[in-house]
Coordinates of N, CA and C in Angstrom, one line a residue:
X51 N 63.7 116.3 99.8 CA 63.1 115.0 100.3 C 61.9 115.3 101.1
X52 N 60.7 115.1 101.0 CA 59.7 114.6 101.1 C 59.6 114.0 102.8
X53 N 60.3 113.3 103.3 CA 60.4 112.5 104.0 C 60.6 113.3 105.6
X54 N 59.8 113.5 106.5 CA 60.4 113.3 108.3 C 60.1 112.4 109.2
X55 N 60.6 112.7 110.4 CA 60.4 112.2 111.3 C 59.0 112.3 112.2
X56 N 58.7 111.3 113.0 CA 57.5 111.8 113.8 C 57.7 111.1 115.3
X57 N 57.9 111.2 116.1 CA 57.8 111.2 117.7 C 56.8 110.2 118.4
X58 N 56.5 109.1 118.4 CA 55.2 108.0 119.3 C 55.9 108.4 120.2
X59 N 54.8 109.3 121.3 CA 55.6 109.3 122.7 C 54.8 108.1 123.8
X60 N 54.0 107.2 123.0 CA 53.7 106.3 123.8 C 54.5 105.1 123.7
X61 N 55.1 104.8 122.5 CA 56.0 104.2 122.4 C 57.4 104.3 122.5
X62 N 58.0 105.5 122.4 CA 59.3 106.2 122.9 C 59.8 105.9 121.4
X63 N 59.5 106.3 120.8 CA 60.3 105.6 119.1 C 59.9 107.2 118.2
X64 N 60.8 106.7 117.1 CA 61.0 107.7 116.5 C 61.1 106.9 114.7
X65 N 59.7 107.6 113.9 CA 60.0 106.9 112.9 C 59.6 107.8 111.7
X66 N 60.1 107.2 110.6 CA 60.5 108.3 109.1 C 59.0 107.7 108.5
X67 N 58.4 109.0 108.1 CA 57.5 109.0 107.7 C 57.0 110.2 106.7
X68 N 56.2 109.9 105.7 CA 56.3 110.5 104.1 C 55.4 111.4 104.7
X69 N 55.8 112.8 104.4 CA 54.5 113.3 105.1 C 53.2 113.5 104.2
X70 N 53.3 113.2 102.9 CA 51.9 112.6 101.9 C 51.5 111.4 102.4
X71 N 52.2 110.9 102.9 CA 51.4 109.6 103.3 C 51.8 108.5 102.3
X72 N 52.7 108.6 101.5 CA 53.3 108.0 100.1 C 53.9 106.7 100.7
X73 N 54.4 106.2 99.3 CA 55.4 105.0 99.7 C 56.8 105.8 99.7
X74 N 57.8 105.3 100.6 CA 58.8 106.3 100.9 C 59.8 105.4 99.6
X75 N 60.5 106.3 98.9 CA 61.5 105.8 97.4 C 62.6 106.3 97.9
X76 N 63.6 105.4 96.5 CA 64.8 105.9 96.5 C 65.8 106.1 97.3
X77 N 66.8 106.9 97.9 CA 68.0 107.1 98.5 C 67.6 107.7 100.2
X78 N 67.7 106.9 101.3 CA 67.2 107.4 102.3 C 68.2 107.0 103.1
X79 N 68.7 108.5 104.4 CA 69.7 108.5 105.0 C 68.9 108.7 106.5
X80 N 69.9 107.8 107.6 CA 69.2 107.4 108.8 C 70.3 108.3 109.8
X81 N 69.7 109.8 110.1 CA 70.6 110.4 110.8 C 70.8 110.0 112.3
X82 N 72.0 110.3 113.3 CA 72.8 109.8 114.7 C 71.6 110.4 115.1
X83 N 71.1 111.5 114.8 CA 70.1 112.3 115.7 C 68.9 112.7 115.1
X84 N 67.6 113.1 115.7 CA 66.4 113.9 115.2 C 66.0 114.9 116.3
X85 N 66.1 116.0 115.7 CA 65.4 116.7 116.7 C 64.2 117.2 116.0
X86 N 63.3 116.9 117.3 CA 61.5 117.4 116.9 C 61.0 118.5 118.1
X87 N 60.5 119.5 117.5 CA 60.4 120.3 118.6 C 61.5 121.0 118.9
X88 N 61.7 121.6 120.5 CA 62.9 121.8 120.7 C 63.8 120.3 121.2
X89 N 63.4 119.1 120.9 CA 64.2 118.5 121.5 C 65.1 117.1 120.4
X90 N 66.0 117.2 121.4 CA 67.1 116.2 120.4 C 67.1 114.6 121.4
X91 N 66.6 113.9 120.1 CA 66.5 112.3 120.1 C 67.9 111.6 119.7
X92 N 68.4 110.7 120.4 CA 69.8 110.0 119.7 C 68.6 108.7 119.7
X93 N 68.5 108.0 118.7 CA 68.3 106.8 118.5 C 69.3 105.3 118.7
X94 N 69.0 104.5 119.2 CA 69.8 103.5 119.5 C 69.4 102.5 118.5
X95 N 68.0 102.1 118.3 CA 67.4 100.9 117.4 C 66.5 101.2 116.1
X96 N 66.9 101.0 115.6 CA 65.9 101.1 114.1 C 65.0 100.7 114.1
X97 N 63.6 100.7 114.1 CA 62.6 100.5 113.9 C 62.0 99.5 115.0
X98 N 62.3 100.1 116.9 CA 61.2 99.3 117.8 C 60.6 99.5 117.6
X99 N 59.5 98.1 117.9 CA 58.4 98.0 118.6 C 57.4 98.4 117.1
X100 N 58.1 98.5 116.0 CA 57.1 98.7 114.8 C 57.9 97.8 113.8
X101 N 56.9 96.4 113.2 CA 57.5 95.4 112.3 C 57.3 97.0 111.0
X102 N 58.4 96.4 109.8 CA 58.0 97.0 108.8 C 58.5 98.7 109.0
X103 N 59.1 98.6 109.2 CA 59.4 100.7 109.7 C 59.9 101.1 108.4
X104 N 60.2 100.3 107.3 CA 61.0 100.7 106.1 C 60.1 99.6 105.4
X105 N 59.6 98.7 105.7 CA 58.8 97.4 104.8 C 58.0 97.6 103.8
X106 N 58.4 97.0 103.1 CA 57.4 97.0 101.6 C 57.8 98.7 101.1
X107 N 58.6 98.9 101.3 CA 58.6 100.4 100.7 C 59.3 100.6 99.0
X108 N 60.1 101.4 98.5 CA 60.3 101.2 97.5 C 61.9 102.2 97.3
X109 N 62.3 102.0 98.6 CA 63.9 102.6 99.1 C 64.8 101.7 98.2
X110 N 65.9 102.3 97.7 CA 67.0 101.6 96.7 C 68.2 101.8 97.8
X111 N 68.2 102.3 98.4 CA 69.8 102.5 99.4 C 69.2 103.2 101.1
X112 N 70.1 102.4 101.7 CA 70.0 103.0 102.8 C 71.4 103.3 103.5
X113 N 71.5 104.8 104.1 CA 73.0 105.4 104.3 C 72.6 105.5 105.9
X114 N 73.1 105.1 106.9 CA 73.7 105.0 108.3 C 74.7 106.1 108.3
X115 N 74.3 106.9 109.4 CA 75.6 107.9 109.7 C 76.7 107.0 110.5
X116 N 78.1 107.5 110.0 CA 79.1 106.8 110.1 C 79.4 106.7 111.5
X117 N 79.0 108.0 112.5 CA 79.1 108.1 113.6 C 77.7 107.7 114.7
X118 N 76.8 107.2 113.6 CA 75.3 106.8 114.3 C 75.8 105.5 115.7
X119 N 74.3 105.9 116.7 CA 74.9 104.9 117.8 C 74.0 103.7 117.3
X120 N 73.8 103.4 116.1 CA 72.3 102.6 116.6 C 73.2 101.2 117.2
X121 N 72.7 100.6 117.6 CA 73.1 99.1 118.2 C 71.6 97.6 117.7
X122 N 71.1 98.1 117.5 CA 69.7 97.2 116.9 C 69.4 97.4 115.5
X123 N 69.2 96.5 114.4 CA 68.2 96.9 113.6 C 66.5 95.7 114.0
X124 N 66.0 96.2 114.1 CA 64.3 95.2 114.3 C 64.1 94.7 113.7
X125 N 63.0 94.3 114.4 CA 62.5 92.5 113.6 C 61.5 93.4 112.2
X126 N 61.9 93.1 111.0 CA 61.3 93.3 110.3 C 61.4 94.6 109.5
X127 N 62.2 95.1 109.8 CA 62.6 96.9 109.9 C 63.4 97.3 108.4
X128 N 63.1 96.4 107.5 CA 63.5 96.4 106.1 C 62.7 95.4 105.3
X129 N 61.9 94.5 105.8 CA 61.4 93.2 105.3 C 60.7 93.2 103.5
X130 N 60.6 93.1 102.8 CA 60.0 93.2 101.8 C 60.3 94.6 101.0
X131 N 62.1 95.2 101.1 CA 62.3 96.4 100.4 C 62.7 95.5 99.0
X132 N 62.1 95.5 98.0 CA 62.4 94.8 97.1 C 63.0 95.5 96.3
X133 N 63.4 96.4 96.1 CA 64.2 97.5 95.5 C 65.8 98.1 96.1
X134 N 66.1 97.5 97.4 CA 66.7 97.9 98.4 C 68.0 97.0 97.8
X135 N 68.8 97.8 97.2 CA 70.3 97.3 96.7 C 71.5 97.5 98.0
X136 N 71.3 98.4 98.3 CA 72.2 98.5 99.6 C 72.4 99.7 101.1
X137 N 73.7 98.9 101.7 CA 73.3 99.3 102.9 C 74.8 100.0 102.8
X138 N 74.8 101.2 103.4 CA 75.9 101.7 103.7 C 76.0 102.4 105.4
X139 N 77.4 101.8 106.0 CA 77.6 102.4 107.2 C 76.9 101.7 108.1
X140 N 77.2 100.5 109.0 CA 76.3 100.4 109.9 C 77.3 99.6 111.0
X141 N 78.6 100.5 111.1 CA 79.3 99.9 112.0 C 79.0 99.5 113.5
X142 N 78.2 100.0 114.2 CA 78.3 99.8 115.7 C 77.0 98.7 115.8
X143 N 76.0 98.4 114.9 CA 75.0 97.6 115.0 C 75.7 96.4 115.7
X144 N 75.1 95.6 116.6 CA 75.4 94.6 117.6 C 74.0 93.4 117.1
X145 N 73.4 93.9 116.5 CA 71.9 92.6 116.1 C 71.3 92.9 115.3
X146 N 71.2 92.2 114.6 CA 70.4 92.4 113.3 C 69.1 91.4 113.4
X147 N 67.9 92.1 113.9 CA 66.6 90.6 114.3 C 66.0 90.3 113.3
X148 N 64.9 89.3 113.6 CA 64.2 88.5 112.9 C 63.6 89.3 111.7
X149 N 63.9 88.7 110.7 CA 63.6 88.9 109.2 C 63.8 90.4 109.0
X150 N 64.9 91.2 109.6 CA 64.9 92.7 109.4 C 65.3 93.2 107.8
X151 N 65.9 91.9 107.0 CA 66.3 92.6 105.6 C 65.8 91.3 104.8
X152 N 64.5 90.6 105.1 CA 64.6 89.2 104.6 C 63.4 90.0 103.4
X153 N 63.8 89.0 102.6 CA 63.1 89.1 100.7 C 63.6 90.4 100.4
X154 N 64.6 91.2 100.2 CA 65.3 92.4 99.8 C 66.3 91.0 99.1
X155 N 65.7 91.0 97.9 CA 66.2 90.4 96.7 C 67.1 90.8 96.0
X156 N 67.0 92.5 95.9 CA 68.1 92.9 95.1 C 69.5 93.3 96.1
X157 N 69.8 93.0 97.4 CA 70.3 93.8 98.1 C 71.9 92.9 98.2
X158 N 72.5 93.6 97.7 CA 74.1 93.1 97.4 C 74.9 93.7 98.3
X159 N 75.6 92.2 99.8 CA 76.2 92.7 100.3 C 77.4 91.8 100.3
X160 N 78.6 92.3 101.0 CA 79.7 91.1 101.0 C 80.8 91.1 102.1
X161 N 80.1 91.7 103.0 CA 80.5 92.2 104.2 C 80.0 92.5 105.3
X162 N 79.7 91.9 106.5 CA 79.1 92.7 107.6 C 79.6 93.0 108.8
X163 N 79.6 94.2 109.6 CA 80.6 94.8 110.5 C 81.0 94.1 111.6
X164 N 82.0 94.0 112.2 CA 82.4 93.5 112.8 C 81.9 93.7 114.0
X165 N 80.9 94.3 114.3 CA 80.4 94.5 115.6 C 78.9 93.7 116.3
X166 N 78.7 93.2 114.8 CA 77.1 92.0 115.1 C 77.7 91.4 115.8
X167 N 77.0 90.9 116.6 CA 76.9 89.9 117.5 C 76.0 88.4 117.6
X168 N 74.9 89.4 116.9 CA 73.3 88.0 116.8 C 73.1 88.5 115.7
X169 N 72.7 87.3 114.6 CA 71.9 87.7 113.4 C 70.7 86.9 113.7
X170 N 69.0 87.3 113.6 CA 68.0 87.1 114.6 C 67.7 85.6 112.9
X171 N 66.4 85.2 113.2 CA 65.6 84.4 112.5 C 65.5 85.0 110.8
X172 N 65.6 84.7 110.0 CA 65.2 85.0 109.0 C 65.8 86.0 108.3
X173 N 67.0 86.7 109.1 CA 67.1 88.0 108.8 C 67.4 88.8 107.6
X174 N 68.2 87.8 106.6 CA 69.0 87.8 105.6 C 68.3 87.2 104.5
X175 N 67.0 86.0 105.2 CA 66.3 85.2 104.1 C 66.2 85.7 102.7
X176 N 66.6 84.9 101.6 CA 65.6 85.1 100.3 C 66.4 86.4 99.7
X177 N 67.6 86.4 100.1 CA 68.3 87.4 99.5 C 69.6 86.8 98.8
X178 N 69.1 86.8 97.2 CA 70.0 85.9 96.2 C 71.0 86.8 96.2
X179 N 71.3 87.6 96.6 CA 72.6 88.5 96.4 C 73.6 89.0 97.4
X180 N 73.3 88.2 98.7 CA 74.1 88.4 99.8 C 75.5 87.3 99.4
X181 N 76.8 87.6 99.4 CA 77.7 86.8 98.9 C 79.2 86.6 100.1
X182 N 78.4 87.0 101.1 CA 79.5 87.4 102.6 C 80.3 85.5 102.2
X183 N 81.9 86.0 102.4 CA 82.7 84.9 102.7 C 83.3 84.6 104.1
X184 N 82.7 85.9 104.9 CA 83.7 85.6 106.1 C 82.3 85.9 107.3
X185 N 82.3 85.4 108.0 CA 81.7 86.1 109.3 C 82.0 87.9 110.3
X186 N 81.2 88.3 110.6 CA 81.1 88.9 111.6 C 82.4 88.8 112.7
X187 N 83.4 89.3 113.2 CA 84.6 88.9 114.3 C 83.8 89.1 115.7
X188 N 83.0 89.2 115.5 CA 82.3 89.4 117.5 C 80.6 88.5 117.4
X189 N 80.4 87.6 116.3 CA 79.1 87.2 116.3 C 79.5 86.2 117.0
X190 N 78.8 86.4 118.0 CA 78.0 84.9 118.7 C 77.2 84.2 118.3
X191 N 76.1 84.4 117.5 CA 74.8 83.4 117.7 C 74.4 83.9 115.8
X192 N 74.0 82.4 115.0 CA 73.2 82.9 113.9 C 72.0 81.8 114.3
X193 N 70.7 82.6 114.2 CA 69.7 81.7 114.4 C 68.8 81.1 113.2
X194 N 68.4 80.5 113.5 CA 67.5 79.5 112.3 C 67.1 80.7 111.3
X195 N 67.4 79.8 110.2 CA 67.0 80.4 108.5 C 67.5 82.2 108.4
X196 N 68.7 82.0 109.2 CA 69.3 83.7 108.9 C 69.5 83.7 107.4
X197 N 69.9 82.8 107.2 CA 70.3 83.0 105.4 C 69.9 82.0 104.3
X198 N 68.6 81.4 104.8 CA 68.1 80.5 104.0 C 67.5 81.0 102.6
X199 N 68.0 80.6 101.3 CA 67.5 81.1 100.2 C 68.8 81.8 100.1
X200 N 70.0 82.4 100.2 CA 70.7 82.9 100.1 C 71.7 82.0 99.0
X201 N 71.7 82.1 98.3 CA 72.3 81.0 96.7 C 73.5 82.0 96.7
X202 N 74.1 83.2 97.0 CA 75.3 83.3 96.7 C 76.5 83.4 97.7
X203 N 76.0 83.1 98.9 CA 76.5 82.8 100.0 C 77.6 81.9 99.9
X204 N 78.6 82.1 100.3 CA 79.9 81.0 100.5 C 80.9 81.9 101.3
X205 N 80.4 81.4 102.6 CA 81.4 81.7 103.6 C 82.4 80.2 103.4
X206 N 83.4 80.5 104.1 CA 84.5 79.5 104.0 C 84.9 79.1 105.4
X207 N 84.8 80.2 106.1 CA 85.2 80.0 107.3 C 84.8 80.5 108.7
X208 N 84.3 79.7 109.3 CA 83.2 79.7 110.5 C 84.9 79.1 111.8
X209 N 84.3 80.4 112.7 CA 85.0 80.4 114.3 C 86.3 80.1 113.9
X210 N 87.0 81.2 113.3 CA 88.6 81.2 113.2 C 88.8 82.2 114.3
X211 N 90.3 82.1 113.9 CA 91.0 84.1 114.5 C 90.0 85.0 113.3
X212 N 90.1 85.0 112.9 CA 89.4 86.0 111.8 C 87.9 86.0 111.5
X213 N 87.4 85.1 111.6 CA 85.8 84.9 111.2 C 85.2 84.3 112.4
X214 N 84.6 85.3 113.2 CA 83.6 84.9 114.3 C 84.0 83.9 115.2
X215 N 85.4 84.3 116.2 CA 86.3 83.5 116.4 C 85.1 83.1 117.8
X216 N 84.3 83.4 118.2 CA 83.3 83.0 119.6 C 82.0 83.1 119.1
X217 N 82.4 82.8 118.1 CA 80.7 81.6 117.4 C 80.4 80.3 118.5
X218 N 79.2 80.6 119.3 CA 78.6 79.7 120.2 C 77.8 78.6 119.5
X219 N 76.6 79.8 118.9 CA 75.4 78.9 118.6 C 74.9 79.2 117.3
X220 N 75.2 77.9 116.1 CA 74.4 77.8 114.6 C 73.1 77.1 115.2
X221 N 71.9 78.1 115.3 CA 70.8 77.1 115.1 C 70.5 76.1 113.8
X222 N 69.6 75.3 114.1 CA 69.4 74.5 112.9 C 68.6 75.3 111.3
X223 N 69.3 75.0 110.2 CA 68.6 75.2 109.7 C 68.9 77.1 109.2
X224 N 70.0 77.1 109.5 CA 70.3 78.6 109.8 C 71.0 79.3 108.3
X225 N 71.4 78.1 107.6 CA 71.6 78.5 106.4 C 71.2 77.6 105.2

């Protein structure tokens, strides 16, 4: 693979980058750790402080280490992977923000971990192949147009024992 890391130490972020300068393809794995230099980075969030960190790219899968700490994915930090079928492993994520997987058309999911909490603006948008029947068990909050355009969507049950039993807040418009 083609593909490393690179260190913004003005930004404190750490992000995957082709080192041709290419569009990054195909099967791409998001390790618990990077070390650059002599030094080792634990990442917590996917793509701060940079919309697009995977956007418009031309990635078919994305694999999360099973023991990764991340807790964030960002606003925008998948946006326009039109090619992007799926996500594997992303158990400890707690938020998924604004439009982080929105227009990823092909991207077939039917489950998401039980550890989200916030699903941000847009985040899910325009994705005909998301088919989740149940909620998140620890989501609090879905905010406007999380899953607008989503045609295969049919959750059944909102703020059970089982399905996002401390659901606070459906913004308007949120599906």
């Amino acid at each position: 693979n083609s593909n490393f890391f690179t260190l913004d130490s003005e930004r404190k972020t750490i992000r995957l980058i082709d080192k041709y300068n290419a569009v990054i393809q195909g099967k791409v794995t998001i390790p618990s750790t990077v070390t650059i230099g002599e030094k080792t980075y634990t990442p917590t969030i996917i793509g701060e402080n940079s919309s697009h960190f995977f956007g418009d790219s031309q990635i078919t899968e994305v694999f999360f280490m099973p023991d990764a700490p991340y807790r964030i994915i960002s606003n925008e930090a998948f946006v326009n992977c039109y090619q992007l079928t799926k996500i594997h492993n992303f158990p400890n994520v707690t938020r998924v923000g604004n439009r982080a997987f929105a227009n990823c058309s092909l991207l077939e999911l039917d489950t998401l971990p039980d550890s989200i909490e916030k699903l941000g603006v847009g985040c899910f948008a325009a994705n005909k192949k998301i088919s989740l029947s149940a909620l998140p068990q620890n989501l609090k909050e879905i905010q406007a147009q999380a899953f607008s355009g989503c045609d295969s969507l049919q959750i059944t049950q909102f703020g059970t024992a089982t399905s996002a039993p401390g659901l606070t807040y459906i913004y308007e418009k949120a599906f």
